PDB file of C-alpha atoms in Angstrom:
ATOM      1  CA  MET A   8      60.794  11.229  55.484  1.00  0.00           C
ATOM      2  CA  ALA A   9      57.382  10.610  57.084  1.00  0.00           C
ATOM      3  CA  GLU A  10      56.419  12.938  54.275  1.00  0.00           C
ATOM      4  CA  GLN A  11      58.058  10.679  51.970  1.00  0.00           C
ATOM      5  CA  ILE A  12      55.905   7.485  52.977  1.00  0.00           C
ATOM      6  CA  LYS A  13      52.726   8.820  53.186  1.00  0.00           C
ATOM      7  CA  ALA A  14      53.223  10.314  49.888  1.00  0.00           C
ATOM      8  CA  ASP A  15      54.156   6.858  48.288  1.00  0.00           C
ATOM      9  CA  ASN A  16      51.276   5.285  50.359  1.00  0.00           C
ATOM     10  CA  PRO A  17      48.591   7.818  51.086  1.00  0.00           C
ATOM     11  CA  GLY A  18      46.353   4.931  52.720  1.00  0.00           C
ATOM     12  CA  PHE A  19      48.688   5.335  55.638  1.00  0.00           C
ATOM     13  CA  ILE A  20      48.370   6.765  58.469  1.00  0.00           C
ATOM     14  CA  VAL A  21      51.841   8.361  58.888  1.00  0.00           C
ATOM     15  CA  THR A  22      53.062  10.046  61.990  1.00  0.00           C
ATOM     16  CA  ASP A  23      56.240  11.524  62.574  1.00  0.00           C
ATOM     17  CA  PHE A  24      56.755  10.936  66.511  1.00  0.00           C
ATOM     18  CA  PRO A  25      56.967   7.779  68.416  1.00  0.00           C
ATOM     19  CA  VAL A  26      53.511   7.106  70.413  1.00  0.00           C
ATOM     20  CA  SER A  27      53.216   4.742  72.502  1.00  0.00           C
ATOM     21  CA  ALA A  28      50.228   2.736  70.618  1.00  0.00           C
ATOM     22  CA  PRO A  29      48.040   3.738  67.858  1.00  0.00           C
ATOM     23  CA  GLU A  30      44.897   4.315  68.842  1.00  0.00           C
ATOM     24  CA  ASN A  31      41.709   2.941  67.149  1.00  0.00           C
ATOM     25  CA  ILE A  32      43.515   2.342  63.622  1.00  0.00           C
ATOM     26  CA  PRO A  33      40.879   1.570  61.454  1.00  0.00           C
ATOM     27  CA  ALA A  34      40.117  -1.641  60.033  1.00  0.00           C
ATOM     28  CA  GLY A  35      42.053  -1.995  57.243  1.00  0.00           C
ATOM     29  CA  LYS A  36      44.444   0.746  57.639  1.00  0.00           C
ATOM     30  CA  VAL A  37      48.528   0.671  58.259  1.00  0.00           C
ATOM     31  CA  SER A  38      49.759   2.963  60.728  1.00  0.00           C
ATOM     32  CA  VAL A  39      53.029   4.292  60.584  1.00  0.00           C
ATOM     33  CA  ASN A  40      55.810   5.842  63.086  1.00  0.00           C
ATOM     34  CA  VAL A  41      58.605   7.617  62.009  1.00  0.00           C
ATOM     35  CA  TYR A  42      60.959   9.142  64.883  1.00  0.00           C
ATOM     36  CA  ARG A  43      64.711   9.789  65.845  1.00  0.00           C
ATOM     37  CA  ASP A  44      65.741   7.970  68.606  1.00  0.00           C
ATOM     38  CA  GLY A  45      69.489   9.436  68.427  1.00  0.00           C
ATOM     39  CA  PHE A  46      72.052  11.076  66.979  1.00  0.00           C
ATOM     40  CA  SER A  47      75.621  11.154  66.414  1.00  0.00           C
ATOM     41  CA  VAL A  48      78.667  13.435  64.425  1.00  0.00           C
ATOM     42  CA  ASN A  49      81.231  11.487  62.878  1.00  0.00           C
ATOM     43  CA  ASP A  50      84.850  11.708  63.237  1.00  0.00           C
ATOM     44  CA  SER A  51      86.174  14.935  60.751  1.00  0.00           C
ATOM     45  CA  ASN A  52      82.260  16.598  62.606  1.00  0.00           C
ATOM     46  CA  SER A  53      81.523  17.233  58.873  1.00  0.00           C
ATOM     47  CA  GLN A  54      77.912  14.544  59.333  1.00  0.00           C
ATOM     48  CA  ILE A  55      75.666  14.009  61.515  1.00  0.00           C
ATOM     49  CA  THR A  56      74.019  10.076  61.965  1.00  0.00           C
ATOM     50  CA  HIS A  57      70.735   9.912  62.668  1.00  0.00           C
ATOM     51  CA  SER A  58      69.451   6.596  64.104  1.00  0.00           C
ATOM     52  CA  LEU A  59      65.230   6.843  63.367  1.00  0.00           C
ATOM     53  CA  LYS A  60      62.458   4.034  64.072  1.00  0.00           C
ATOM     54  CA  VAL A  61      60.162   3.447  62.202  1.00  0.00           C
ATOM     55  CA  LEU A  62      56.834   1.535  63.501  1.00  0.00           C
ATOM     56  CA  VAL A  63      54.693  -0.492  61.004  1.00  0.00           C
ATOM     57  CA  THR A  64      51.605  -1.778  62.821  1.00  0.00           C
ATOM     58  CA  VAL A  65      48.671  -2.488  61.213  1.00  0.00           C
ATOM     59  CA  SER A  66      44.569  -3.027  62.502  1.00  0.00           C
ATOM     60  CA  LYS A  67      44.801  -6.836  62.724  1.00  0.00           C
ATOM     61  CA  LYS A  68      46.247  -9.697  65.195  1.00  0.00           C
ATOM     62  CA  GLY A  69      46.541 -13.627  64.414  1.00  0.00           C
ATOM     63  CA  THR A  70      44.915 -14.035  61.075  1.00  0.00           C
ATOM     64  CA  ALA A  71      46.645 -15.085  57.826  1.00  0.00           C
ATOM     65  CA  ALA A  72      45.006 -12.276  56.718  1.00  0.00           C
ATOM     66  CA  ALA A  73      47.127 -10.029  59.337  1.00  0.00           C
ATOM     67  CA  GLU A  74      50.057 -11.521  58.233  1.00  0.00           C
ATOM     68  CA  ASP A  75      49.462 -10.751  54.837  1.00  0.00           C
ATOM     69  CA  GLU A  76      48.417  -6.891  55.603  1.00  0.00           C
ATOM     70  CA  LEU A  77      51.448  -6.701  58.061  1.00  0.00           C
ATOM     71  CA  ASP A  78      53.804  -8.472  54.924  1.00  0.00           C
ATOM     72  CA  ALA A  79      51.964  -5.393  52.432  1.00  0.00           C
ATOM     73  CA  ALA A  80      53.124  -2.610  54.584  1.00  0.00           C
ATOM     74  CA  VAL A  81      56.564  -3.392  55.756  1.00  0.00           C
ATOM     75  CA  ASP A  82      56.995  -4.226  52.013  1.00  0.00           C
ATOM     76  CA  ALA A  83      55.491  -1.039  50.843  1.00  0.00           C
ATOM     77  CA  VAL A  84      57.036   0.944  53.760  1.00  0.00           C
ATOM     78  CA  MET A  85      60.732  -0.751  52.835  1.00  0.00           C
ATOM     79  CA  LEU A  86      60.400   0.517  49.140  1.00  0.00           C
ATOM     80  CA  SER A  87      59.702   4.053  49.780  1.00  0.00           C
ATOM     81  CA  LEU A  88      63.131   4.084  52.330  1.00  0.00           C
ATOM     82  CA  GLU A  89      65.409   2.406  49.782  1.00  0.00           C
ATOM     83  CA  ALA A  90      64.124   5.070  47.779  1.00  0.00           C
ATOM     84  CA  MET A  91      65.921   7.856  49.736  1.00  0.00           C
ATOM     85  CA  ARG A  92      69.073   9.290  50.027  1.00  0.00           C
ATOM     86  CA  ASP A  93      71.457   8.427  52.218  1.00  0.00           C
ATOM     87  CA  VAL A  94      69.025   6.337  54.553  1.00  0.00           C
ATOM     88  CA  TYR A  95      70.158   2.626  55.265  1.00  0.00           C
ATOM     89  CA  TRP A  96      68.283   0.292  57.186  1.00  0.00           C
ATOM     90  CA  GLN A  97      69.948  -2.082  59.738  1.00  0.00           C
ATOM     91  CA  GLU A  98      66.965  -4.353  60.247  1.00  0.00           C
ATOM     92  CA  ALA A  99      63.265  -4.974  60.367  1.00  0.00           C
ATOM     93  CA  GLN A 100      61.757  -6.912  64.035  1.00  0.00           C
ATOM     94  CA  ARG A 101      58.118  -8.208  64.042  1.00  0.00           C
ATOM     95  CA  THR A 102      57.506  -6.879  67.140  1.00  0.00           C
ATOM     96  CA  ILE A 103      53.230  -7.127  69.106  1.00  0.00           C
ATOM     97  CA  VAL A 104      52.241  -3.588  70.124  1.00  0.00           C
ATOM     98  CA  ALA A 105      50.396  -2.988  73.478  1.00  0.00           C
ATOM     99  CA  GLU A 106      48.996  -6.581  73.525  1.00  0.00           C
ATOM    100  CA  GLN A 107      46.861  -5.365  70.604  1.00  0.00           C
ATOM    101  CA  TRP A 108      48.695  -5.058  66.653  1.00  0.00           C
ATOM    102  CA  GLU A 109      50.899  -6.933  64.143  1.00  0.00           C
ATOM    103  CA  ALA A 110      53.910  -4.742  63.290  1.00  0.00           C
ATOM    104  CA  TYR A 111      57.680  -4.605  62.177  1.00  0.00           C
ATOM    105  CA  GLU A 112      59.847  -2.201  64.066  1.00  0.00           C
ATOM    106  CA  ILE A 113      62.390  -0.854  61.614  1.00  0.00           C
ATOM    107  CA  SER A 114      65.692   0.413  62.454  1.00  0.00           C
ATOM    108  CA  LEU A 115      67.537   2.662  60.083  1.00  0.00           C
ATOM    109  CA  GLN A 116      70.431   5.717  60.141  1.00  0.00           C
ATOM    110  CA  ALA A 117      69.938   8.396  57.781  1.00  0.00           C
ATOM    111  CA  VAL A 118      73.453  10.261  57.112  1.00  0.00           C
ATOM    112  CA  ARG A 119      73.442  14.094  57.118  1.00  0.00           C
ATOM    113  CA  PRO A 120      75.555  17.326  56.601  1.00  0.00           C
ATOM    114  CA  GLN A 121      76.206  18.430  60.110  1.00  0.00           C
ATOM    115  CA  ILE A 122      73.729  21.466  60.151  1.00  0.00           C
ATOM    116  CA  TYR A 123      74.915  22.543  63.590  1.00  0.00           C
ATOM    117  CA  LYS A 124      78.011  23.448  63.167  1.00  0.00           C
ATOM    118  CA  SER A 125      77.266  25.632  59.952  1.00  0.00           C
ATOM    119  CA  GLN A 126      74.465  27.412  61.783  1.00  0.00           C
ATOM    120  CA  LEU A 127      76.796  28.559  63.904  1.00  0.00           C
ATOM    121  CA  LEU A 128      79.048  29.773  61.612  1.00  0.00           C
ATOM    122  CA  THR A 129      76.952  31.895  59.476  1.00  0.00           C
ATOM    123  CA  ALA A 130      74.993  33.494  63.051  1.00  0.00           C
TER     124      ALA A 130
END
């Protein structure tokens, strides 16, 4: 998922792990953090639903330019997510990261085949 967001938005700084606060976001850059915060198996044990978070952060705060930059960034990330198969976003919430940066936290789910059981059967 992080790779696809990066491919679609090469100017963004994209990481695939959680961070408490992005370090020194350069002016005009967007930071995107993608990470899994849980997963569960369906009743038939054939699919896993991964709960993920995507944090979209800009380097500005409290200005019209910051609002415009954040809106454009979250729109670009949402377009990437919408194009992904079996990925379903649930909500996007405004937040402030480390009392310094404007951000959106997007909650989503990705449904994938149950790989753990199949690996046990073939091992």
